[in-house]
Amino acid sequence: MEEHSLTCSICLERYKYPVTIPCGHTFCKVCISKHWDHGIEQGGHQNTSFNCPVCKKTFSEKPTLNRNVSLSVLSEVAANSKAERAAGVACRTDRVEDGYEELCPCHQKPLIFYCRTDRMCVCSVCSVKECKDHDKVLVEEERSNREEGLKKKSIEIGKCMEDTENNIQTLSENITEAKVSLQQTSQWVSAKFSQLLKVLTEKQEVTQSFLEQQQASTVAQAETQLSNLQEKLEQLRELQEQISSLCSLPDWQFIQVSRLVEVPQVGSVPVDVTVNLQEKLNPVTDILSRISKLVCEDLDKAVYAAVSHNKEGSPQDKRPMLAVVPSPATPPYPAGKEGLIQYRCSLTFNPCTANAHLVLSQNNRRAEHLSSGPHTVPTDEARFDYTWQVLCSENFTRGRHYWELEVSKPWAYVGVTYPGIPRKEKGRTSMLGMNDLSWSLQLNERQLTAWHGSHGDPVSGELQLSKRPLRIGMLLDYDEGTLAYYGENQVRLHAFHCVFTHELYPACWIGEGVSVTLCPM
């Protein structure tokens, strides 16, 4: 009876992977599957009804085949015989509908349980002996759970794929927009530079043509004057020769003819060649100076700030590409004290120019504004009568020159000037930097200010105004048209750019109680 209850009614052999259908009857999974597949082949189409071989009950759809765990255990126990053990091999598999069923290598039983504790599939014997108190479930249940988990992961992956595809599309669109924007910006910048170059070239040609005309006119006038002088000189030579020839005449004839010799009245012929272009070109040179400052300094700083922002932390040189081309803003000589020392020059104050409130000492290297009032000084055309200023004795018309000075406290103007700066007038217009003839850097307690032509620009360069005394370095590059100021550690504070046309004198305006000392070489 026990043997009959463990026998499949189709193959009449002991159950192999017993499954129960909805009517309650149990068969081998392979047997019932083949029975239904044979019925479909005879019916000739896929809609053939599925029936039970025992009770003939039919099912409209193919039933789900679930393992009968109880019969599986009983069948395994009954099958534990010598013949079956002898016929078994360590890794034998039994064919089922969807492949082979793996057996336990120790007990040759189907792996029907999954031990979550050991994370492995086990047979019924292992579940009792090895995994008695472990967390165990049927393999089908674990597979169902794992499939459900994989479905959720698949949904998440699908969502990630969708988001990634959307991001790819969005990024592609943004790249296209960025390319268009960058191209438009590049075209705009290129057009602006081209326009500036075109305007500068055109204006340079017009100005150069004007200068050539002025040169031709001035030289032609001077050559006419020279020709007149040469003609008069020739007349005077002829007259001189005539006088010499009279000496050979007899007395009566000499006396008679000598009365006829008269010295011609030679009119005054100007010998000066006057070039009155400075006043005419002042508006042009002023604009060129401002343009030079914008291009060589402000634009240089702006490009440097933009380029260095993208190279933050780079060990390479952070100077912008513009700095590769030598310019007044980026001198071709070495930076730092070692680079400037080669241009050091020795300066002294000119006592003939010092205002009466200023006292010179230390071999005219120190100028101090006494709080006690003016002292008696000789009258001199070169002296500043009302402005607290003094010039140096030395002047420059070419080359590079560097000097340093110490200011006792920040109430002074230091710079350079043409010799024509007003010296006998009252008011700010005669101060250093407050006219078109001079350039200066103002030092006060709050900030630094660069002055030229009565126009002041705040200086962003750092200088420890609280430090006493203040040490200022000045580099004049006459040929390049640059006057640069340096602070502590040779840090560049500011630079003027101009086309210099006359000799330049270093100069100082000194406030009350302040002293300025020219540092020796």
Short mmCIF file of C-alpha atoms in Angstrom, two decimals:
data_model
loop_
_atom_site.label_atom_id
_atom_site.label_comp_id
_atom_site.label_asym_id
_atom_site.label_seq_id
_atom_site.Cartn_x
_atom_site.Cartn_y
_atom_site.Cartn_z
CA MET A 1 0.00 0.00 0.00
CA GLU A 2 2.88 2.32 0.89
CA GLU A 3 4.58 1.48 -2.37
CA HIS A 4 1.36 2.15 -4.32
CA SER A 5 0.85 5.55 -2.66
CA LEU A 6 4.35 6.60 -3.77
CA THR A 7 3.81 5.48 -7.39
CA CYS A 8 2.87 7.80 -10.29
CA SER A 9 -0.30 6.61 -12.06
CA ILE A 10 1.19 7.52 -15.45
CA CYS A 11 4.67 5.98 -15.39
CA LEU A 12 3.77 3.48 -12.60
CA GLU A 13 7.10 4.22 -10.93
CA ARG A 14 8.07 5.97 -7.72
CA TYR A 15 7.53 9.72 -7.85
CA LYS A 16 10.26 11.86 -9.28
CA TYR A 17 9.62 15.49 -8.40
CA PRO A 18 5.93 14.97 -7.44
CA VAL A 19 3.54 17.82 -8.32
CA THR A 20 -0.19 18.18 -7.45
CA ILE A 21 -2.74 19.60 -9.92
CA PRO A 22 -5.96 21.49 -8.90
CA CYS A 23 -8.14 18.29 -8.72
CA GLY A 24 -5.85 16.92 -5.96
CA HIS A 25 -4.12 14.12 -7.88
CA THR A 26 -0.32 13.89 -7.89
CA PHE A 27 1.99 12.92 -10.75
CA CYS A 28 5.62 13.20 -11.68
CA LYS A 29 6.23 16.61 -13.09
CA VAL A 30 7.77 15.19 -16.24
CA CYS A 31 4.93 12.68 -16.72
CA ILE A 32 2.01 15.15 -16.43
CA SER A 33 3.85 17.65 -18.59
CA LYS A 34 4.41 15.09 -21.35
CA HIS A 35 0.77 13.95 -21.06
CA TRP A 36 -0.50 17.46 -21.68
CA ASP A 37 2.01 18.13 -24.42
CA HIS A 38 0.88 14.92 -26.20
CA GLY A 39 -2.74 16.08 -25.98
CA ILE A 40 -1.85 19.41 -27.59
CA GLU A 41 -0.09 17.64 -30.46
CA GLN A 42 -3.17 15.47 -31.11
CA GLY A 43 -5.51 18.47 -30.88
CA GLY A 44 -3.46 20.38 -33.39
CA HIS A 45 -3.87 23.77 -31.72
CA GLN A 46 -2.88 25.51 -28.49
CA ASN A 47 -6.40 25.91 -27.01
CA THR A 48 -6.88 22.16 -26.27
CA SER A 49 -8.25 21.54 -22.73
CA PHE A 50 -5.96 20.11 -20.07
CA ASN A 51 -7.42 17.12 -18.11
CA CYS A 52 -6.50 14.86 -15.23
CA PRO A 53 -5.49 11.31 -16.33
CA VAL A 54 -7.23 9.86 -13.22
CA CYS A 55 -10.54 11.73 -12.71
CA LYS A 56 -10.71 13.21 -16.25
CA LYS A 57 -11.43 16.69 -14.87
CA THR A 58 -10.60 19.32 -17.47
CA PHE A 59 -8.97 22.75 -17.05
CA SER A 60 -9.29 25.62 -19.47
CA GLU A 61 -5.73 26.76 -18.83
CA LYS A 62 -2.61 24.80 -18.09
CA PRO A 63 -2.41 24.54 -14.28
CA THR A 64 0.63 25.71 -12.39
CA LEU A 65 2.70 22.73 -11.25
CA ASN A 66 3.77 23.07 -7.61
CA ARG A 67 5.94 20.51 -5.84
CA ASN A 68 4.20 18.20 -3.32
CA VAL A 69 6.75 18.52 -0.51
CA SER A 70 5.32 15.74 1.70
CA LEU A 71 5.33 13.14 -1.06
CA SER A 72 8.81 14.28 -2.09
CA VAL A 73 10.12 13.53 1.39
CA LEU A 74 8.37 10.14 1.57
CA SER A 75 9.55 9.22 -1.90
CA GLU A 76 13.13 10.09 -1.02
CA VAL A 77 12.99 7.95 2.13
CA ALA A 78 11.56 4.97 0.27
CA ALA A 79 14.07 5.37 -2.54
CA ASN A 80 16.99 5.06 -0.15
CA SER A 81 17.92 1.53 -1.21
CA LYS A 82 21.16 -0.24 -2.19
CA ALA A 83 20.35 -0.37 -5.86
CA GLU A 84 19.54 3.29 -6.04
CA ARG A 85 22.63 4.20 -4.05
CA ALA A 86 24.83 2.03 -6.29
CA ALA A 87 23.36 3.52 -9.42
CA GLY A 88 23.77 7.10 -8.14
CA VAL A 89 26.80 9.25 -8.80
CA ALA A 90 28.09 12.20 -6.90
CA CYS A 91 26.58 14.81 -9.18
CA ARG A 92 23.75 12.96 -11.02
CA THR A 93 20.84 15.07 -12.30
CA ASP A 94 17.27 14.11 -13.26
CA ARG A 95 15.70 15.72 -16.25
CA VAL A 96 12.60 17.87 -15.65
CA GLU A 97 10.57 20.13 -17.84
CA ASP A 98 12.94 23.06 -17.80
CA GLY A 99 16.29 21.25 -17.41
CA TYR A 100 18.02 19.08 -14.81
CA GLU A 101 17.34 18.95 -11.07
CA GLU A 102 20.55 19.05 -9.02
CA LEU A 103 20.98 16.44 -6.26
CA CYS A 104 22.69 16.79 -2.91
CA PRO A 105 26.28 15.54 -3.32
CA CYS A 106 26.20 13.95 0.16
CA HIS A 107 22.77 12.26 0.23
CA GLN A 108 21.80 12.12 -3.46
CA LYS A 109 18.48 13.83 -2.69
CA PRO A 110 16.87 16.74 -4.58
CA LEU A 111 17.74 20.16 -3.25
CA ILE A 112 14.23 21.22 -2.25
CA PHE A 113 15.08 23.67 0.57
CA TYR A 114 17.10 26.88 0.71
CA CYS A 115 18.96 27.56 3.97
CA ARG A 116 19.07 31.31 4.46
CA THR A 117 21.48 30.94 7.35
CA ASP A 118 24.09 29.08 5.28
CA ARG A 119 22.99 30.69 2.01
CA MET A 120 22.82 27.44 0.09
CA CYS A 121 20.32 24.88 -1.26
CA VAL A 122 19.97 21.63 0.80
CA CYS A 123 18.06 18.36 0.62
CA SER A 124 15.56 17.05 3.15
CA VAL A 125 18.23 15.08 5.03
CA CYS A 126 20.50 18.11 5.31
CA SER A 127 17.53 20.18 6.50
CA VAL A 128 17.08 17.77 9.43
CA LYS A 129 20.71 16.99 10.24
CA GLU A 130 22.78 20.01 9.27
CA CYS A 131 20.23 22.83 9.21
CA LYS A 132 17.83 21.81 11.96
CA ASP A 133 17.47 25.21 13.63
CA HIS A 134 18.29 27.32 10.59
CA ASP A 135 15.99 29.63 8.69
CA LYS A 136 14.80 27.48 5.75
CA VAL A 137 12.29 27.96 2.92
CA LEU A 138 11.35 26.00 -0.20
CA VAL A 139 13.57 26.59 -3.20
CA GLU A 140 10.50 27.71 -5.19
CA GLU A 141 9.63 30.30 -2.53
CA GLU A 142 13.17 31.62 -2.39
CA ARG A 143 13.28 31.79 -6.17
CA SER A 144 9.95 33.64 -6.19
CA ASN A 145 11.30 36.10 -3.63
CA ARG A 146 14.49 36.56 -5.59
CA GLU A 147 12.55 37.05 -8.82
CA GLU A 148 10.38 39.65 -7.11
CA GLY A 149 13.54 41.42 -5.90
CA LEU A 150 15.04 41.30 -9.36
CA LYS A 151 11.83 42.75 -10.80
CA LYS A 152 12.10 45.70 -8.41
CA LYS A 153 15.76 46.15 -9.28
CA SER A 154 14.88 45.93 -12.96
CA ILE A 155 12.29 48.68 -12.47
CA GLU A 156 14.88 50.82 -10.66
CA ILE A 157 17.43 50.18 -13.40
CA GLY A 158 14.82 51.08 -16.01
CA LYS A 159 14.11 54.33 -14.16
CA CYS A 160 17.86 55.06 -13.95
CA MET A 161 18.18 54.34 -17.67
CA GLU A 162 15.31 56.70 -18.42
CA ASP A 163 16.84 59.43 -16.22
CA THR A 164 20.25 58.88 -17.81
CA GLU A 165 18.78 59.10 -21.32
CA ASN A 166 16.99 62.32 -20.33
CA ASN A 167 20.24 63.70 -18.90
CA ILE A 168 22.10 62.76 -22.08
CA GLN A 169 19.51 64.56 -24.17
CA THR A 170 19.54 67.61 -21.89
CA LEU A 171 23.35 67.72 -21.80
CA SER A 172 23.51 67.38 -25.58
CA GLU A 173 21.11 70.30 -25.96
CA ASN A 174 23.11 72.35 -23.43
CA ILE A 175 26.36 71.56 -25.28
CA THR A 176 24.80 72.78 -28.50
CA GLU A 177 23.59 75.97 -26.80
CA ALA A 178 26.99 76.46 -25.16
CA LYS A 179 28.76 76.10 -28.50
CA VAL A 180 26.47 78.69 -30.04
CA SER A 181 26.96 81.05 -27.08
CA LEU A 182 30.74 80.62 -27.06
CA GLN A 183 30.90 81.12 -30.81
CA GLN A 184 28.81 84.29 -30.57
CA THR A 185 30.99 85.60 -27.73
CA SER A 186 34.15 84.78 -29.68
CA GLN A 187 32.79 86.54 -32.77
CA TRP A 188 31.80 89.58 -30.68
CA VAL A 189 35.22 89.83 -29.03
CA SER A 190 36.97 89.32 -32.36
CA ALA A 191 34.80 91.98 -33.98
CA LYS A 192 35.53 94.45 -31.15
CA PHE A 193 39.27 93.87 -31.37
CA SER A 194 39.14 94.18 -35.15
CA GLN A 195 37.13 97.38 -34.89
CA LEU A 196 39.57 98.85 -32.36
CA LEU A 197 42.55 97.90 -34.50
CA LYS A 198 40.89 99.40 -37.57
CA VAL A 199 40.06 102.67 -35.80
CA LEU A 200 43.54 102.90 -34.28
CA THR A 201 45.14 102.24 -37.64
CA GLU A 202 42.97 104.83 -39.37
CA LYS A 203 43.61 107.47 -36.71
CA GLN A 204 47.30 106.67 -36.70
CA GLU A 205 47.41 107.27 -40.46
CA VAL A 206 45.52 110.56 -40.13
CA THR A 207 47.73 111.77 -37.27
CA GLN A 208 50.88 110.61 -39.02
CA SER A 209 49.80 112.42 -42.18
CA PHE A 210 49.19 115.58 -40.15
CA LEU A 211 52.62 115.28 -38.54
CA GLU A 212 54.25 114.79 -41.95
CA GLN A 213 52.47 117.87 -43.29
CA GLN A 214 53.58 119.89 -40.27
CA GLN A 215 57.10 118.61 -40.69
CA ALA A 216 57.13 119.48 -44.39
CA SER A 217 55.70 122.95 -43.72
CA THR A 218 58.07 123.70 -40.86
CA VAL A 219 61.12 122.43 -42.73
CA ALA A 220 60.13 124.30 -45.91
CA GLN A 221 59.79 127.58 -43.99
CA ALA A 222 63.11 127.03 -42.25
CA GLU A 223 64.82 126.17 -45.54
CA THR A 224 63.44 129.42 -47.07
CA GLN A 225 64.96 131.37 -44.20
CA LEU A 226 68.20 129.49 -44.68
CA SER A 227 68.22 130.31 -48.39
CA ASN A 228 67.71 134.04 -47.62
CA LEU A 229 70.57 133.99 -45.17
CA GLN A 230 72.84 132.25 -47.65
CA GLU A 231 71.96 134.82 -50.35
CA LYS A 232 72.73 137.70 -48.02
CA LEU A 233 75.98 136.06 -47.02
CA GLU A 234 76.97 135.85 -50.68
CA GLN A 235 76.22 139.56 -51.16
CA LEU A 236 78.33 140.40 -48.15
CA ARG A 237 81.21 138.31 -49.48
CA GLU A 238 81.08 140.15 -52.83
CA LEU A 239 81.14 143.47 -51.02
CA GLN A 240 84.08 142.30 -48.91
CA GLU A 241 85.98 141.35 -52.05
CA GLN A 242 85.20 144.75 -53.59
CA ILE A 243 86.62 146.48 -50.53
CA SER A 244 89.75 144.35 -50.76
CA SER A 245 90.23 145.29 -54.40
CA LEU A 246 90.12 149.04 -53.61
CA CYS A 247 93.39 148.80 -51.73
CA SER A 248 95.29 148.47 -54.99
CA LEU A 249 93.96 151.72 -56.49
CA PRO A 250 95.87 155.05 -56.56
CA ASP A 251 95.19 157.43 -53.72
CA TRP A 252 93.00 159.87 -55.64
CA GLN A 253 90.97 157.05 -57.17
CA PHE A 254 90.79 155.11 -53.85
CA ILE A 255 89.47 158.20 -52.06
CA GLN A 256 86.96 158.84 -54.79
CA VAL A 257 85.63 155.25 -54.98
CA SER A 258 85.65 154.49 -51.24
CA ARG A 259 82.88 157.02 -50.74
CA LEU A 260 80.60 154.81 -52.79
CA VAL A 261 81.06 151.73 -50.52
CA GLU A 262 78.25 151.37 -47.94
CA VAL A 263 77.44 148.59 -45.51
CA PRO A 264 74.09 147.09 -46.52
CA GLN A 265 71.29 147.05 -44.00
CA VAL A 266 70.79 143.35 -43.29
CA GLY A 267 67.34 142.67 -41.86
CA SER A 268 66.92 140.29 -38.96
CA VAL A 269 66.17 136.76 -40.12
CA PRO A 270 64.72 134.39 -37.47
CA VAL A 271 66.83 131.32 -36.89
CA ASP A 272 64.51 129.48 -34.54
CA VAL A 273 62.59 126.48 -35.90
CA THR A 274 59.41 126.47 -33.89
CA VAL A 275 57.37 123.29 -33.61
CA ASN A 276 54.03 124.20 -32.08
CA LEU A 277 52.50 120.73 -31.99
CA GLN A 278 52.34 120.06 -28.28
CA GLU A 279 49.19 122.10 -27.63
CA LYS A 280 47.55 120.85 -30.82
CA LEU A 281 48.29 117.24 -29.98
CA ASN A 282 47.49 117.46 -26.26
CA PRO A 283 43.94 116.07 -26.77
CA VAL A 284 45.34 113.24 -28.89
CA THR A 285 48.17 112.37 -26.51
CA ASP A 286 45.78 112.51 -23.55
CA ILE A 287 43.37 110.07 -25.21
CA LEU A 288 46.27 107.84 -26.27
CA SER A 289 47.48 107.79 -22.67
CA ARG A 290 44.06 106.76 -21.40
CA ILE A 291 43.70 104.15 -24.15
CA SER A 292 47.16 102.85 -23.34
CA LYS A 293 46.17 102.55 -19.68
CA LEU A 294 42.96 100.74 -20.58
CA VAL A 295 44.68 98.32 -22.94
CA CYS A 296 48.02 97.83 -21.24
CA GLU A 297 46.85 97.84 -17.64
CA ASP A 298 43.09 97.53 -17.13
CA LEU A 299 42.55 95.06 -19.99
CA ASP A 300 45.68 93.19 -18.95
CA LYS A 301 44.31 92.85 -15.40
CA ALA A 302 40.87 91.80 -16.68
CA VAL A 303 42.30 89.12 -18.98
CA TYR A 304 44.62 87.92 -16.22
CA ALA A 305 41.69 87.66 -13.77
CA ALA A 306 39.57 85.73 -16.29
CA VAL A 307 42.32 83.34 -17.38
CA SER A 308 43.82 82.70 -13.94
CA HIS A 309 40.32 81.82 -12.59
CA ASN A 310 40.31 78.77 -14.88
CA LYS A 311 43.85 77.80 -13.86
CA GLU A 312 43.44 78.08 -10.10
CA GLY A 313 45.99 75.95 -8.35
CA SER A 314 47.95 75.22 -11.52
CA PRO A 315 51.73 75.04 -11.00
CA GLN A 316 52.21 76.65 -14.38
CA ASP A 317 52.60 80.37 -14.99
CA LYS A 318 49.22 82.06 -14.53
CA ARG A 319 49.98 85.08 -16.68
CA PRO A 320 47.44 85.48 -19.53
CA MET A 321 48.36 84.82 -23.13
CA LEU A 322 48.36 88.59 -23.71
CA ALA A 323 51.43 88.88 -21.49
CA VAL A 324 53.51 86.89 -23.99
CA VAL A 325 53.82 90.06 -26.08
CA PRO A 326 56.10 92.65 -24.40
CA SER A 327 54.22 95.84 -23.58
CA PRO A 328 54.46 98.76 -21.16
CA ALA A 329 52.21 96.82 -18.79
CA THR A 330 54.49 93.78 -18.87
CA PRO A 331 58.10 95.01 -19.27
CA PRO A 332 60.51 92.65 -21.00
CA TYR A 333 63.12 92.99 -18.22
CA PRO A 334 63.15 90.67 -15.18
CA ALA A 335 60.69 91.45 -12.41
CA GLY A 336 61.62 91.85 -8.77
CA LYS A 337 64.40 93.75 -7.09
CA GLU A 338 67.10 91.85 -8.97
CA GLY A 339 65.57 92.98 -12.27
CA LEU A 340 65.16 96.62 -11.26
CA ILE A 341 68.53 97.07 -9.55
CA GLN A 342 70.27 97.34 -12.91
CA TYR A 343 68.41 100.59 -13.59
CA ARG A 344 69.14 102.21 -10.19
CA CYS A 345 70.23 105.85 -10.41
CA SER A 346 71.49 108.37 -7.85
CA LEU A 347 69.33 111.46 -7.26
CA THR A 348 69.63 114.65 -5.23
CA PHE A 349 67.18 117.49 -4.58
CA ASN A 350 67.84 120.83 -6.26
CA PRO A 351 67.95 123.52 -3.54
CA CYS A 352 67.18 126.22 -6.13
CA THR A 353 63.71 124.72 -6.63
CA ALA A 354 62.79 123.96 -2.99
CA ASN A 355 59.91 125.92 -1.50
CA ALA A 356 60.78 128.09 1.52
CA HIS A 357 58.92 125.69 3.85
CA LEU A 358 61.24 122.83 2.84
CA VAL A 359 64.69 122.28 4.34
CA LEU A 360 67.24 120.08 2.58
CA SER A 361 69.82 117.97 4.41
CA GLN A 362 71.99 114.84 4.04
CA ASN A 363 73.78 116.25 1.00
CA ASN A 364 70.44 117.30 -0.53
CA ARG A 365 69.00 113.77 -0.30
CA ARG A 366 66.44 114.62 2.38
CA ALA A 367 63.68 117.23 2.15
CA GLU A 368 61.61 118.08 5.25
CA HIS A 369 58.60 120.36 5.62
CA LEU A 370 59.17 122.28 8.87
CA SER A 371 56.14 123.06 11.00
CA SER A 372 57.83 126.29 12.21
CA GLY A 373 57.07 128.09 8.95
CA PRO A 374 59.12 129.30 5.96
CA HIS A 375 62.76 130.23 6.25
CA THR A 376 64.69 132.79 4.26
CA VAL A 377 65.83 131.58 0.85
CA PRO A 378 67.38 133.38 -2.12
CA THR A 379 65.09 134.48 -4.89
CA ASP A 380 65.31 132.13 -7.86
CA GLU A 381 63.29 131.74 -11.05
CA ALA A 382 63.34 127.96 -10.60
CA ARG A 383 61.94 128.03 -7.05
CA PHE A 384 58.34 127.09 -6.14
CA ASP A 385 57.10 130.19 -4.34
CA TYR A 386 53.68 128.98 -3.17
CA THR A 387 53.64 125.21 -3.68
CA TRP A 388 55.39 122.90 -1.17
CA GLN A 389 57.42 121.22 -3.88
CA VAL A 390 61.00 120.45 -4.85
CA LEU A 391 62.58 119.00 -8.01
CA CYS A 392 65.61 116.80 -8.34
CA SER A 393 68.72 118.12 -10.04
CA GLU A 394 68.79 115.21 -12.48
CA ASN A 395 66.51 114.83 -15.51
CA PHE A 396 65.91 112.06 -18.04
CA THR A 397 65.29 112.11 -21.79
CA ARG A 398 65.82 108.44 -22.65
CA GLY A 399 66.34 104.96 -21.22
CA ARG A 400 65.15 103.26 -18.03
CA HIS A 401 65.77 104.68 -14.56
CA TYR A 402 64.81 103.33 -11.14
CA TRP A 403 64.96 105.07 -7.78
CA GLU A 404 63.49 104.61 -4.32
CA LEU A 405 62.44 107.10 -1.67
CA GLU A 406 61.17 106.94 1.91
CA VAL A 407 58.23 109.03 3.10
CA SER A 408 57.99 109.57 6.87
CA LYS A 409 54.17 109.51 6.83
CA PRO A 410 51.48 109.38 4.12
CA TRP A 411 50.98 113.05 3.20
CA ALA A 412 52.91 113.56 0.00
CA TYR A 413 52.84 113.43 -3.79
CA VAL A 414 55.76 111.75 -5.59
CA GLY A 415 56.26 111.67 -9.35
CA VAL A 416 57.89 113.35 -12.34
CA THR A 417 57.32 116.59 -14.22
CA TYR A 418 58.30 118.54 -17.29
CA PRO A 419 60.43 121.62 -16.56
CA GLY A 420 57.56 123.90 -17.61
CA ILE A 421 55.44 123.18 -14.49
CA PRO A 422 54.18 126.49 -12.95
CA ARG A 423 56.44 127.69 -10.14
CA LYS A 424 55.13 131.13 -9.25
CA GLU A 425 51.39 130.49 -9.19
CA LYS A 426 49.03 129.74 -6.34
CA GLY A 427 46.46 126.97 -6.31
CA ARG A 428 46.22 123.28 -7.09
CA THR A 429 47.04 123.66 -10.78
CA SER A 430 50.72 124.10 -9.93
CA MET A 431 50.81 120.95 -7.78
CA LEU A 432 52.47 117.76 -8.96
CA GLY A 433 49.96 115.71 -11.02
CA MET A 434 47.30 118.46 -11.10
CA ASN A 435 48.25 119.59 -14.61
CA ASP A 436 49.15 118.13 -18.00
CA LEU A 437 52.86 118.60 -17.34
CA SER A 438 53.28 116.18 -14.44
CA TRP A 439 52.37 112.75 -13.05
CA SER A 440 52.18 111.79 -9.37
CA LEU A 441 51.08 109.21 -6.82
CA GLN A 442 49.29 110.70 -3.81
CA LEU A 443 49.90 109.08 -0.42
CA ASN A 444 47.41 109.69 2.37
CA GLU A 445 46.07 107.80 5.38
CA ARG A 446 43.13 106.26 3.51
CA GLN A 447 44.33 105.25 0.07
CA LEU A 448 46.63 105.80 -2.89
CA THR A 449 45.56 107.96 -5.83
CA ALA A 450 47.24 108.40 -9.22
CA TRP A 451 47.05 111.96 -10.61
CA HIS A 452 47.61 113.45 -14.07
CA GLY A 453 45.93 116.44 -15.67
CA SER A 454 43.93 117.10 -12.44
CA HIS A 455 42.29 113.67 -12.89
CA GLY A 456 42.71 111.16 -10.08
CA ASP A 457 42.29 107.37 -10.17
CA PRO A 458 42.18 105.30 -6.96
CA VAL A 459 44.99 102.74 -6.90
CA SER A 460 44.04 99.20 -5.94
CA GLY A 461 47.62 98.14 -5.22
CA GLU A 462 48.36 97.14 -1.65
CA LEU A 463 50.64 99.34 0.47
CA GLN A 464 50.91 99.25 4.25
CA LEU A 465 50.04 102.89 4.88
CA SER A 466 50.33 102.32 8.62
CA LYS A 467 54.00 101.36 8.27
CA ARG A 468 56.59 104.09 8.93
CA PRO A 469 58.41 105.12 6.88
CA LEU A 470 56.77 104.25 3.56
CA ARG A 471 59.21 103.00 0.91
CA ILE A 472 58.21 103.69 -2.69
CA GLY A 473 60.06 102.57 -5.81
CA MET A 474 59.69 104.35 -9.17
CA LEU A 475 60.70 103.05 -12.60
CA LEU A 476 60.71 105.48 -15.51
CA ASP A 477 60.93 103.92 -18.98
CA TYR A 478 61.15 107.06 -21.10
CA ASP A 479 61.31 105.33 -24.48
CA GLU A 480 58.36 103.03 -23.74
CA GLY A 481 56.39 105.87 -22.13
CA THR A 482 55.88 104.17 -18.76
CA LEU A 483 56.12 105.44 -15.18
CA ALA A 484 55.58 102.57 -12.71
CA TYR A 485 55.31 102.62 -8.90
CA TYR A 486 56.36 99.74 -6.64
CA GLY A 487 55.63 99.01 -2.98
CA GLU A 488 56.99 96.50 -0.51
CA ASN A 489 58.73 93.44 -2.02
CA GLN A 490 58.69 95.13 -5.43
CA VAL A 491 54.90 94.74 -5.74
CA ARG A 492 53.68 96.88 -8.60
CA LEU A 493 51.15 99.48 -7.45
CA HIS A 494 50.33 101.51 -10.54
CA ALA A 495 51.69 102.61 -13.92
CA PHE A 496 51.19 105.66 -16.13
CA HIS A 497 51.47 105.32 -19.92
CA CYS A 498 52.24 108.37 -22.04
CA VAL A 499 54.32 109.56 -24.97
CA PHE A 500 56.91 111.74 -23.23
CA THR A 501 58.11 114.73 -25.27
CA HIS A 502 60.39 116.72 -22.88
CA GLU A 503 62.95 116.02 -20.22
CA LEU A 504 61.45 114.66 -16.98
CA TYR A 505 62.49 115.66 -13.47
CA PRO A 506 61.70 113.55 -10.40
CA ALA A 507 59.72 115.72 -7.99
CA CYS A 508 57.90 115.72 -4.63
CA TRP A 509 55.10 117.68 -2.98
CA ILE A 510 55.64 117.38 0.79
CA GLY A 511 52.99 118.01 3.45
CA GLU A 512 53.59 119.75 6.77
CA GLY A 513 55.65 117.70 9.20
CA VAL A 514 56.60 115.18 6.50
CA SER A 515 60.06 114.31 5.22
CA VAL A 516 61.08 112.56 2.00
CA THR A 517 64.47 110.88 1.67
CA LEU A 518 66.04 109.74 -1.60
CA CYS A 519 67.51 106.30 -0.96
CA PRO A 520 71.17 105.92 -1.99
CA MET A 521 72.24 103.33 -4.55
#
